[in-house]
XYZ file of C-alpha atoms in Angstrom:
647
model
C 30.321 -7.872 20.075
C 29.200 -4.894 17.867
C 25.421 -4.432 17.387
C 24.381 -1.857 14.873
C 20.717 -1.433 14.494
C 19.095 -0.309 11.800
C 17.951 3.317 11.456
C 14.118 1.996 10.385
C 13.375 -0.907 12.599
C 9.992 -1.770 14.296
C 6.902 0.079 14.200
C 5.715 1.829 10.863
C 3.163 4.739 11.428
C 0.425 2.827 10.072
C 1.027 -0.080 12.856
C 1.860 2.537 15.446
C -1.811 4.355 15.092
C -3.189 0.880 15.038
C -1.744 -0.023 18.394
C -2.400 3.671 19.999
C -5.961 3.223 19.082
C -6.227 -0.034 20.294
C -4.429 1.057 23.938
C -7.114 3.557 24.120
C -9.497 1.622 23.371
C -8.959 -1.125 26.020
C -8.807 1.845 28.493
C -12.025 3.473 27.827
C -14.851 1.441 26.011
C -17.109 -0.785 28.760
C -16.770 -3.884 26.041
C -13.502 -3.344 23.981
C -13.153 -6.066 21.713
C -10.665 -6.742 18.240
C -11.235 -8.551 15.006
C -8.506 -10.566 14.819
C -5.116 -9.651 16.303
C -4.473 -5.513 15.709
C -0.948 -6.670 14.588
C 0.928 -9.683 14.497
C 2.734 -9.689 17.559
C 1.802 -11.857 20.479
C 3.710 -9.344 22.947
C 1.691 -6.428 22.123
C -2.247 -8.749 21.725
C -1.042 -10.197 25.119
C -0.493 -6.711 26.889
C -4.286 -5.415 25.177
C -5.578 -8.968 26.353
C -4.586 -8.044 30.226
C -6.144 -4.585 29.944
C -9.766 -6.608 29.014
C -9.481 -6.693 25.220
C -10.497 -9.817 23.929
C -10.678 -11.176 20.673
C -12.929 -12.109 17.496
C -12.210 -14.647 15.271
C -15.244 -13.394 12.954
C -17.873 -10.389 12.483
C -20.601 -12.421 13.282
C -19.556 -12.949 16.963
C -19.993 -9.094 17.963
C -22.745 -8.158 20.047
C -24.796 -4.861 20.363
C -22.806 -2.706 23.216
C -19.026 -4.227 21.885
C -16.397 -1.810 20.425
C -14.939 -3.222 17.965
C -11.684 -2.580 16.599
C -10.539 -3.262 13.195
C -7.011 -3.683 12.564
C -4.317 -2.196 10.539
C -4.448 -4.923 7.905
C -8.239 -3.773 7.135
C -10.824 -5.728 6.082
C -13.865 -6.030 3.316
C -16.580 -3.705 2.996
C -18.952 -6.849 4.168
C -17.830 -6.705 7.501
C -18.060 -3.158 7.878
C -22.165 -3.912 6.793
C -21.831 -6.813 9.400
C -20.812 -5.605 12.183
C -23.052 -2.061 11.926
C -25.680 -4.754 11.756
C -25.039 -6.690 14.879
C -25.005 -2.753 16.739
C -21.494 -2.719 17.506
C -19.190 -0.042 16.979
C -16.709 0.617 14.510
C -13.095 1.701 15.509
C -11.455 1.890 12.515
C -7.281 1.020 12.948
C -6.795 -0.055 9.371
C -3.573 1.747 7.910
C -4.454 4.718 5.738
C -2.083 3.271 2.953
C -3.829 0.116 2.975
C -6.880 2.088 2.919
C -5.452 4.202 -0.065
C -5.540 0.608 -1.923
C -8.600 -0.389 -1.158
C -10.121 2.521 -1.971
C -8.040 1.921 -6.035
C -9.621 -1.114 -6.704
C -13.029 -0.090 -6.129
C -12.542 2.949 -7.815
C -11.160 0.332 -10.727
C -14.242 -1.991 -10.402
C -16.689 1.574 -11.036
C -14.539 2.324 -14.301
C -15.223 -1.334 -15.649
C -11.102 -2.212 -15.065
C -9.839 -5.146 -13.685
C -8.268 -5.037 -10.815
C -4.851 -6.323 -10.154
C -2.742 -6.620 -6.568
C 0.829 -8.495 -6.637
C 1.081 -9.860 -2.858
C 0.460 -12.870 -0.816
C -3.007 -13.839 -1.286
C -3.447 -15.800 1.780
C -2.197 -12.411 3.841
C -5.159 -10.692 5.705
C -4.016 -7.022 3.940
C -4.646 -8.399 0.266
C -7.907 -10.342 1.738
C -9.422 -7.368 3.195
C -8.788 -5.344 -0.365
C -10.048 -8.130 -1.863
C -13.466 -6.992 0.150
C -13.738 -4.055 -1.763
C -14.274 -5.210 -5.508
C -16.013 -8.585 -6.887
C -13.237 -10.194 -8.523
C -9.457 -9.134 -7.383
C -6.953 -11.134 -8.936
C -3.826 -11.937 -7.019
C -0.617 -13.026 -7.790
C 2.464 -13.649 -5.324
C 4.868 -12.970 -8.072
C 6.213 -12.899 -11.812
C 5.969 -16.516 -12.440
C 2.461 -16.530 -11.591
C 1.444 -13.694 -13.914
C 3.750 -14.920 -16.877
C 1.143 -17.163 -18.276
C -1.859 -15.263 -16.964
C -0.691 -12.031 -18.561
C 0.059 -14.130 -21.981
C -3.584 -15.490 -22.013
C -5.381 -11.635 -21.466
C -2.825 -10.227 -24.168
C -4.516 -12.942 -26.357
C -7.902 -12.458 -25.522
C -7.951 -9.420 -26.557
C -7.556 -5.622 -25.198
C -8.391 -5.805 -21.317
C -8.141 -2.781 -18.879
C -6.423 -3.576 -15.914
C -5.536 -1.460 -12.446
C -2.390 -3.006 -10.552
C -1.451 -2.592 -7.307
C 1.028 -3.999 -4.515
C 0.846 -5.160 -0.875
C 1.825 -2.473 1.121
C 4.721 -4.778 2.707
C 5.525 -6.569 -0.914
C 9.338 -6.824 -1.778
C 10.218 -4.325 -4.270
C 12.425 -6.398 -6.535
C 8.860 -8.444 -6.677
C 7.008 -5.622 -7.485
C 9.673 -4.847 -10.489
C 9.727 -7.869 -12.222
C 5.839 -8.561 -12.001
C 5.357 -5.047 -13.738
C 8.222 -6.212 -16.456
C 6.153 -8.975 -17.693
C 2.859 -6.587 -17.686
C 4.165 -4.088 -18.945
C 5.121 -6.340 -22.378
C 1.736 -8.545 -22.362
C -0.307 -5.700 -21.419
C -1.478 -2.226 -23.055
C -3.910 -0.484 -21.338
C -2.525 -0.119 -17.711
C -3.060 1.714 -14.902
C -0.125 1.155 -12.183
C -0.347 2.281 -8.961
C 2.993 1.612 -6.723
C 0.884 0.730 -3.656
C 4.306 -0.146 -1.287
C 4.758 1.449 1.700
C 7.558 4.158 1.721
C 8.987 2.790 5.567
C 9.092 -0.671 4.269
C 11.063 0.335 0.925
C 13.189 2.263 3.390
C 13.089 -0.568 5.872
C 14.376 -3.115 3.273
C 16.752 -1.406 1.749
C 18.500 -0.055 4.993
C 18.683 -4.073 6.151
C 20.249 -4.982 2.934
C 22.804 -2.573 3.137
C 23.240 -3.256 6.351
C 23.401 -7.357 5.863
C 26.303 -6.912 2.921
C 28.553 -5.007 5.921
C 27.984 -7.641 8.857
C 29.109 -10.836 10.110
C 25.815 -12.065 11.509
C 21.976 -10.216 11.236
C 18.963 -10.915 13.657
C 15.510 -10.148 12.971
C 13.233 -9.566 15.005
C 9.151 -9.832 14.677
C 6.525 -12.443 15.186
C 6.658 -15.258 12.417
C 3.421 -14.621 11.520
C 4.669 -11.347 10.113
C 5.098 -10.982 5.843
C 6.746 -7.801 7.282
C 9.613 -9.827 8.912
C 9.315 -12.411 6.760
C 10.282 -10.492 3.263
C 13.241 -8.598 5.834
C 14.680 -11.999 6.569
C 14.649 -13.211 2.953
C 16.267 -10.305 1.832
C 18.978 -10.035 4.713
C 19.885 -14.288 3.522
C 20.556 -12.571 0.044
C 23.243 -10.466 1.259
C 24.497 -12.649 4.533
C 25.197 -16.191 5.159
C 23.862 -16.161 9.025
C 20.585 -14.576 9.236
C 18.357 -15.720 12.572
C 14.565 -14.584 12.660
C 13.541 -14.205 16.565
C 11.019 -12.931 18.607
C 12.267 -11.765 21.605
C 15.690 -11.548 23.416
C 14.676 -15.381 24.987
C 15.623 -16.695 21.549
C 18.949 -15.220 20.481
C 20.982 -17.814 18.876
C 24.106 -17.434 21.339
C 26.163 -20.664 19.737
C 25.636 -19.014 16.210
C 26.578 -15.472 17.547
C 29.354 -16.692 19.194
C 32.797 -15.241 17.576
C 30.603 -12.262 15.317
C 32.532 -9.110 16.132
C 30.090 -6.973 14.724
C 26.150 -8.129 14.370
C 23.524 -6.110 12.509
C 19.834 -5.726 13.806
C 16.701 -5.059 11.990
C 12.972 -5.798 13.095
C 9.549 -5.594 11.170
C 6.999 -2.988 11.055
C 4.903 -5.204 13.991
C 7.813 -5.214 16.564
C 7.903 -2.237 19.514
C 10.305 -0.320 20.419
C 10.554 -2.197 23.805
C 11.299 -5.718 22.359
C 13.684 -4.002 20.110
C 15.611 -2.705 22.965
C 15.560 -5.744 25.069
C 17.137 -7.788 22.262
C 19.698 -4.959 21.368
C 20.910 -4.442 25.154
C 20.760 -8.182 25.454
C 23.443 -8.643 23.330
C 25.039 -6.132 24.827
C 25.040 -8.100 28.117
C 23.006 -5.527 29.694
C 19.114 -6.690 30.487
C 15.855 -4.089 30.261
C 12.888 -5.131 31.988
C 10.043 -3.328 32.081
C 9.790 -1.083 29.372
C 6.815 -2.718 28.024
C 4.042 -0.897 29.342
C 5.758 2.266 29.399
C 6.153 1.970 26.196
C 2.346 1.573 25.757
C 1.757 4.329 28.034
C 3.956 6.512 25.730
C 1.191 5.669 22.867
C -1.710 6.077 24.588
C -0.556 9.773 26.169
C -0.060 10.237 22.117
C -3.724 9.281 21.145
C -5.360 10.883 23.796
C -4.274 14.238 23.406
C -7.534 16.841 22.543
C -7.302 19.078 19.711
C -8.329 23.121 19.591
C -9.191 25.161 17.672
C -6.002 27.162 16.358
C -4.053 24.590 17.087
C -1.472 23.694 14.435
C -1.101 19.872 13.931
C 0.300 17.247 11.437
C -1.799 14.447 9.830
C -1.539 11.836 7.598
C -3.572 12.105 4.287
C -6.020 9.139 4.037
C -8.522 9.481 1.440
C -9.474 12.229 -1.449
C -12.846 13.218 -2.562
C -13.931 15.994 -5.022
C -15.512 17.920 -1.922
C -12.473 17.198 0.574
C -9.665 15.231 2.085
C -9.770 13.096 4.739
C -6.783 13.095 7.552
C -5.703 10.938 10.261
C -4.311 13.059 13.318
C -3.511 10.543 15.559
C -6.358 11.312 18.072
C -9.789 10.623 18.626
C -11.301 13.551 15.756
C -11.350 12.520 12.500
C -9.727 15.624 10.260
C -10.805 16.452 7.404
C -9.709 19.713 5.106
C -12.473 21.297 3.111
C -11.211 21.593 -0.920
C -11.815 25.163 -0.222
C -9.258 25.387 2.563
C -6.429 23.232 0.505
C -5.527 25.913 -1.179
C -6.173 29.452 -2.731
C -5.811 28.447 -6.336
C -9.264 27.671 -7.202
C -8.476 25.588 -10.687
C -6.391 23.395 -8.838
C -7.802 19.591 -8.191
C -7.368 18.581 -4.501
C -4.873 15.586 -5.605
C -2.486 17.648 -7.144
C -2.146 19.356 -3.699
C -1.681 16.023 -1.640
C -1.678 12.264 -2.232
C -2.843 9.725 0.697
C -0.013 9.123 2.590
C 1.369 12.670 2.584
C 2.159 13.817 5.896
C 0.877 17.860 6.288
C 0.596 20.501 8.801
C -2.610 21.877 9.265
C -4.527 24.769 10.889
C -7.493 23.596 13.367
C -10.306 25.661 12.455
C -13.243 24.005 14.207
C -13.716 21.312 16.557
C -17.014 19.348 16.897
C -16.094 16.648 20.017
C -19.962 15.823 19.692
C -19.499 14.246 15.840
C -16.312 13.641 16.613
C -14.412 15.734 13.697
C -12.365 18.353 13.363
C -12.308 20.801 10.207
C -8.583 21.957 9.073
C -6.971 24.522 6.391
C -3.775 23.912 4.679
C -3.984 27.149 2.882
C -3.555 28.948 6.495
C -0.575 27.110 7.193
C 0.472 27.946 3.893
C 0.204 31.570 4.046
C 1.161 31.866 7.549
C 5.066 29.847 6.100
C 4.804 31.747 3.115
C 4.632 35.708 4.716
C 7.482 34.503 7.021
C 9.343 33.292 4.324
C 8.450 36.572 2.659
C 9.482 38.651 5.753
C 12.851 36.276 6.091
C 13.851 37.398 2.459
C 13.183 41.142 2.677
C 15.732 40.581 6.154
C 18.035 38.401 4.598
C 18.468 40.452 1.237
C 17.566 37.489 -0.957
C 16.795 37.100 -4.598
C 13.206 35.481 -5.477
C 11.421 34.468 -8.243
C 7.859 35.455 -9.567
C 5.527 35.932 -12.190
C 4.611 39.092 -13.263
C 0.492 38.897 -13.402
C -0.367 42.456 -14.662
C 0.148 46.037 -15.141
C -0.904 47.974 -12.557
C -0.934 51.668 -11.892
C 2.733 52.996 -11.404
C 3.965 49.662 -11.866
C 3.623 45.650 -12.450
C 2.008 43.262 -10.085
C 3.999 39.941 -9.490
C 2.945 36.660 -7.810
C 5.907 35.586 -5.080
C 4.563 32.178 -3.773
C 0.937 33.263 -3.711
C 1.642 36.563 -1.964
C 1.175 39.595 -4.454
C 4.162 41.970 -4.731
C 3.716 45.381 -6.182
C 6.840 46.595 -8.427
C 6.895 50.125 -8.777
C 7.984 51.856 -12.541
C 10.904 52.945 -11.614
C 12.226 49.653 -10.583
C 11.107 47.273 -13.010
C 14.598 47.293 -14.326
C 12.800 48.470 -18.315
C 14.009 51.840 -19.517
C 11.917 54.528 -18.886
C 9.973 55.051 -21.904
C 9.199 51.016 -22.335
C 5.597 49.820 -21.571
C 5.214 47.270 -19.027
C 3.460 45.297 -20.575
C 6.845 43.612 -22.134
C 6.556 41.996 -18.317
C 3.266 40.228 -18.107
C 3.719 36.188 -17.781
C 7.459 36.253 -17.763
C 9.440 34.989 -14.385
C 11.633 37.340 -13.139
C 14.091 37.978 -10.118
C 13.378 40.523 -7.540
C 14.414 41.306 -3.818
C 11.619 42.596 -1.372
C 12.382 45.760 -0.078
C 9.127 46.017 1.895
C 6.575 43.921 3.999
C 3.823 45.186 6.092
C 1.930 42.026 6.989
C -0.995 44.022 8.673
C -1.620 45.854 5.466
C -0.672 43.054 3.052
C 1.573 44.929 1.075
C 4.937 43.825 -0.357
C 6.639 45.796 -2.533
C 9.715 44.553 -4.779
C 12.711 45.719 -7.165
C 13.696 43.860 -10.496
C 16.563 46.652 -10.683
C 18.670 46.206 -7.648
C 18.570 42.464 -8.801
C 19.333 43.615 -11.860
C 22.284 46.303 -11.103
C 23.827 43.584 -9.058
C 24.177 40.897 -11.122
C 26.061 43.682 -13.557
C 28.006 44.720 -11.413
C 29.304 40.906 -10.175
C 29.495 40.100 -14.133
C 31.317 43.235 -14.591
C 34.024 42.776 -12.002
C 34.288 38.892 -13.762
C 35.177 40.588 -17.022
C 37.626 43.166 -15.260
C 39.433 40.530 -13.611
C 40.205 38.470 -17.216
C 39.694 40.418 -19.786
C 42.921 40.638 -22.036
C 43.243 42.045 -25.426
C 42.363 39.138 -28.217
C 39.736 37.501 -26.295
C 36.634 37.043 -27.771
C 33.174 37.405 -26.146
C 29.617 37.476 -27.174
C 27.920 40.280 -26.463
C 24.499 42.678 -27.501
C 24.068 45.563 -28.906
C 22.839 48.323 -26.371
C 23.525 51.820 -28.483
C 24.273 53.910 -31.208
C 25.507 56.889 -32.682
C 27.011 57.758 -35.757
C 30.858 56.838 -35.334
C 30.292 53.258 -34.006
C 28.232 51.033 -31.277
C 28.198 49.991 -27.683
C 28.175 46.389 -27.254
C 27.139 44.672 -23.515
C 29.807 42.037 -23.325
C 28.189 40.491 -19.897
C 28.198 43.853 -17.797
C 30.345 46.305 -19.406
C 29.671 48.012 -22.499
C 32.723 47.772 -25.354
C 32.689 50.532 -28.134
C 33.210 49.329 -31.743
C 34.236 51.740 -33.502
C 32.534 52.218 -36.688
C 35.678 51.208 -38.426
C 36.029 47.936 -37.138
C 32.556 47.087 -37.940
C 33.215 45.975 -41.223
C 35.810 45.381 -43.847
C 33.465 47.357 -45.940
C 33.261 51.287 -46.025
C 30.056 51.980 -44.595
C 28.526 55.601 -43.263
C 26.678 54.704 -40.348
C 26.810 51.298 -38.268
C 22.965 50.781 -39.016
C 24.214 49.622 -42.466
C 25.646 45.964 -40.681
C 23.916 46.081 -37.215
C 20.618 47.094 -35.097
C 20.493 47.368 -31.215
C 19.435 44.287 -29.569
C 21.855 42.377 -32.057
C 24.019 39.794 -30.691
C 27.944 40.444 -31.852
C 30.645 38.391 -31.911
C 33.297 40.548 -31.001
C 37.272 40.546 -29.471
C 38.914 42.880 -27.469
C 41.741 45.392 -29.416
C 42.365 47.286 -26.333
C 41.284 48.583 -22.772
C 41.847 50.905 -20.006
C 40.742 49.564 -16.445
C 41.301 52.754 -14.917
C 39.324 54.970 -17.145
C 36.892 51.682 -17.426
C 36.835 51.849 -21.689
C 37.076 48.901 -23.712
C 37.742 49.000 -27.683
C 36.693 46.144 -29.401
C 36.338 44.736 -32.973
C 34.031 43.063 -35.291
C 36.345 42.269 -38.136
C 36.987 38.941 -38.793
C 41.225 39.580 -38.195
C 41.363 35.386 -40.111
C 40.282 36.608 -43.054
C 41.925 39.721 -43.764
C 40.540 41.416 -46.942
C 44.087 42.587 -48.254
C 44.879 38.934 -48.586
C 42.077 37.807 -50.356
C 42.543 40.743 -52.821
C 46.658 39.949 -52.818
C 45.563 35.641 -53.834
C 42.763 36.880 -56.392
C 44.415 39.628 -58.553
C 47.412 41.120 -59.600
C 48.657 44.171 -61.856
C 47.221 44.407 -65.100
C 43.831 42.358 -64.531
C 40.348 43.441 -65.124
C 37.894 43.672 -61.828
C 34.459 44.535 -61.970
C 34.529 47.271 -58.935
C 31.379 49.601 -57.067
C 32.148 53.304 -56.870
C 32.062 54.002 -52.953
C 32.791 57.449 -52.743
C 33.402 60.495 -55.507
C 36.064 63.231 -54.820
C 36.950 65.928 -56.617
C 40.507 64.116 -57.519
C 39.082 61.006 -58.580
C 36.367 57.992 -57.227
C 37.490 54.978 -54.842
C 36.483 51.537 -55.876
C 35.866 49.017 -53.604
C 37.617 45.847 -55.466
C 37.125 43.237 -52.685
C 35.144 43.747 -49.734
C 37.469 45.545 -47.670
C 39.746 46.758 -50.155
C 39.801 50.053 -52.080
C 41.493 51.500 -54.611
C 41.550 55.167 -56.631
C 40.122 56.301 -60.029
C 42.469 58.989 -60.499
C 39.945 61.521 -62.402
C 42.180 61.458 -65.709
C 41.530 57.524 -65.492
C 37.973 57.841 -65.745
C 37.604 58.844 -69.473
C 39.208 59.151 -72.502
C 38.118 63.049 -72.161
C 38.581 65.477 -70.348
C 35.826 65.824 -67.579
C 35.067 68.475 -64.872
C 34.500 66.531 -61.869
C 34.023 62.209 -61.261
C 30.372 62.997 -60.674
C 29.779 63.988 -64.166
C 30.394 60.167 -64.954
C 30.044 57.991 -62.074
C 27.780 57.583 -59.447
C 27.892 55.579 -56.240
C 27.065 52.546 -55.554
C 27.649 52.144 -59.556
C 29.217 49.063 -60.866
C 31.797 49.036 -63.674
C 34.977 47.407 -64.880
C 38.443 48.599 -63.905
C 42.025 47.812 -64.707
C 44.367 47.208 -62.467
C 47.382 49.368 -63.336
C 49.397 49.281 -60.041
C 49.665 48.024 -56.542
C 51.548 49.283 -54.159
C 51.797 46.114 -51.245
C 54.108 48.527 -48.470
C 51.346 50.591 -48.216
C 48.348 48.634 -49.716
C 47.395 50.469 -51.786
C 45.559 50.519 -55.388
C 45.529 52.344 -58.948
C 42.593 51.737 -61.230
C 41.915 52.923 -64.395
C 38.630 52.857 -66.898
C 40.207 54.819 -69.420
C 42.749 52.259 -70.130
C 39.688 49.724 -71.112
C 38.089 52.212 -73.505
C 39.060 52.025 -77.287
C 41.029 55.083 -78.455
C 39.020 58.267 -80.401
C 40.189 57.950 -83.403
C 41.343 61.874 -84.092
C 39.046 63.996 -86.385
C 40.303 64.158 -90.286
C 41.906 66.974 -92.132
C 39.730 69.299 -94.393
C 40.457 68.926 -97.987
């Protein structure tokens, strides 16, 4: 027989700091007692029970001098107020995600919402949260709500705060917020389910579709266990739901080649094993207590200050967030150590749940805290990432902040990097200023940590990147392809035109079917050009390239529009001292021979015509070999009739 167990199975971190704390607990304190089972499993309250934990069925049997834990489920804010009364102390197991939703719907209850949870109301999680508000309404599932929702919707506009059991199925959770969502306008949904039991169900179900047989494994007390087993039936036809190894179904099991395994978030490691090598014919005894012994070694470890150390987010305030480290200080970060951007609200940093590494910066064992920075860790990852980069050669992003003396100032993951003029990658005479707020690419080509100077290019980002998009167009450029490209210069025959690296000239020719003097006539630097490639050298590295749309040749148009003997109203382009050309079509040209102009004699075109002057021509003759063009004005003047004789 295969067994394949499931990546996520047994404890969660919320149940594993719950039975840590306990462990400790029953080791240290002269009276250690627990409200209610810390978990439900019978393996692990048995093992507490035989180190001298015993157990309360209610608040109101503490007694001044007990220790008193309260377990991960959590409970209402009464019995907090109960059991301070009674002088016993508080040791406070509940998970910080269940604390995350108790903290929501009181927070709900002060804004005048009403507040919402979708779970099982008889389970003591949704019970406890039910302790922190005066009127929690609960609903196991979509059916439930379905009329409920209908009947608000009715009643008029009602302001309502949902949440989930931190162990709820999610396909519950879905549907339930479906029928809200419809019914309902002024929500505020909080997805309250615990990221290890999402992961834990949805591993099992997987891992149900692709076995013959899966066992489960968790007290049956457990909603934990109980939601894995429901959803393991959905996707397999022999599901078992046992305890411990004493209870494997072996007439059931018998003939499964390959058997999956799962457990819920109440289950140790050690039971998980048993069962597992079990079925592998190969017992474990023992591993109990060590187990427990692992956990407690955990919990008990002291913290100092400079230590670096991971915690679990539990609660935000406006002042500062609270952390669980898995020892006997409570954490918490001061806003002003959570970060060094000062307009930034301490939950847009972290959320409760978040797992974070942390600086120690003081340790009070007297009041039992410990005061942390984030933004140390921070800075301390961010210079090494800073240092790693300026190594490694790599391209990073920033903003650029503000001028500065000989340069611009950029912002590189919080850490300030000075660019110097020179290699801002902006011509020499442009003002930096062009810079300010934009993102741009840079390498580091200095750290000095001590000094807290970085220094950084824009250019050598810059050249690069040229040069790869340069050796691109090298390698398939060919004469007729087309590119897009800008306009970078000037002069008077023609323009140079950045086709993604390498700069094209245009010739001022192939600007334009039209005559023009100077390329400023059609285009200004900075413009973007559609443009083709006539020809190119890759030795001498030139590239010619054309404007000209070659589909639409002017000649053509001219050729389909007139013919020999028509009239065409034509603009003088340019005077000589034979005659004027004419532009007829864009494009196309033709000659005014100077004894077409009038029906006199004249000195020079000029004395008639001006450019840029409009005025109608006949066609007398086109030459199509060499395209060519004769126009005459003369021959659309009336004759001068010739002076009379004298008498």
């Amino acid at each position: 027989m295969e067994v394949i167990e499931a990546k996520s199975a047994g404890f969660c971190f919320g149940v594993a700091r719950a039975v840590k704390m306990a462990w400790e607990l029953a080791g240290t304190a002269q009276r250690p007692r627990m409200l209610g089972s810390v978990i439900h499993n019978e393996h692990v309250t048995g093992a507490l029970a035989e180190q001298g934990m015993t157990a309360l069925s209610h608040p109101d049997e503490a007694q001044a001098g007990d220790s008193v834990l309260l377990r991960a489920h959590g409970v209402g804010r009464a019995v907090y107020d109960t059991l301070s009364g009674r002088g016993a102390a508080i040791v406070d197991a509940t998970c910080p995600r269940v604390a995350h939703v108790q903290q929501l719907v009181k927070e709900a209850q002060d804004e005048g919402r009403q507040p919402v949870m979708i779970g099982d109301p008889n389970h003591p999680e949704v019970q406890g949260v039910g302790g922190w508000c005066s009127s929690l309404v609960v609903f196991s599932g979509p059916d439930e709500i379905a009329e409920w929702a209908e009947s608000i919707a009715a009643a008029g506009e009602t302001a309502l705060t949902v949440v989930s059991q931190t162990t709820l199925r999610r396909e519950v959770w879905e549907s339930s917020l479906k029928i809200l969502k419809k019914q309902c306008t002024n929500l505020k949904i909080f997805d309250t389910i615990c990221d290890a039991t999402h992961t834990r169900q949805s591993e099992a179900a997987l891992l149900a579709a692709r076995v013959d047989a899966m066992v489960v494994v968790g007290d049956p007390q457990s909603a934990n266990t109980k939601h894995l087993t429901e959803i393991c039936r959905l996707h397999c036809s022999r599901v078992f739901q046992i305890e411990s190894a004493d209870e494997l179904p072996w007439a059931e099991l018998s003939g499964c080649r390959v058997v999956g395994l799962t457990a819920g978030a109440s289950t140790p490691a050690s039971i998980i094993k048993e069962v597992k090598k079990t079925m592998s014919e190969e017992k474990i005894q023992g591993e109990g207590m060590e187990n427990f012994a692992e956990l407690v070694e955990q919990y008990t470890n002291t913290l100092n200050t400079g230590d670096k150390v991971t915690g679990v987010v539990t609660a935000i305030t406006p002042t500062e967030v609270h952390v669980d480290l898995g020892c006997k200080q409570a954490g918490y970060i001061p806003v002003e150590q959570l970060t060094d951007d000062p307009s930034v609200k301490p939950e847009d940093v972290v959320k409760v749940g978040d797992q974070v590494e942390l600086f120690v910066i003081r340790v009070n064992d007297v009041e039992g805290v410990a005061t942390l920075s984030k933004k140390r860790v921070d800075a301390v990852k961010v210079w090494e990432n800073i240092e790693e980069a300026c190594a490694n050669k790599e391209v990073m992003e920033g903003i650029v902040t503000e001028e500065n003396k000989g340069g611009i100032v950029a912002s590189v993951k919080g850490v300030r990097v000075f660019i110097p003029a020179s290699q801002s990658g902006l011509p020499r005479d442009a003002a930096m200023t062009e810079l300010v707020k934009k993102r741009v690419k840079l390498r580091i080509t200095e750290v000095n940590r001590a000094r807290r100077r970085v220094v950084g290019s824009i250019k050598v980002v810059q050249q690069e990147a040229r040069q790869a998009a340069a050796a691109e167009v090298w390698a398939n450029i060919e004469v007729g392809k087309r590119y897009t490209g800008t306009v970078k210069s000037m002069t008077s025959y023609g323009v140079f035109v950045d086709i993604g690296g390498v700069d094209g000239m245009v010739h001022i020719t192939d600007l334009s079917w039209s005559r023009i003097k100077h390329p400023n006539e059609v285009v200004a630097i900075g413009d973007t050009l559609e443009v083709y490639v006539i020809s190119f050298d890759p030795e001498k590295k030139k590239i010619s390239l054309g404007v000209k749309d070659r589909s639409t040749n002017p000649w053509q148009v001219f050729m389909d529009t007139y013919k020999a003997g028509d009239v065409a109203s034509v603009r003088i382009v340019k005077l000589m001292t034979f005659g004027a050309f004419a532009e007829v079509v864009p494009g196309v040209d033709g000659l005014i021979h100077i004894s077409q102009i009038a029906d006199h004699r004249i000195e020079k075109p000029g004395d008639v015509l001006s450019e840029n002057q409009v005025v109608d021509a006949k066609i007398t003759a086109v030459d199509e070999e060499k395209q060519k063009i004769s126009l005459s004005i003369r021959a659309l003047l009336a004759p001068t009739p010739a002076p009379a004789d004298a008498d």
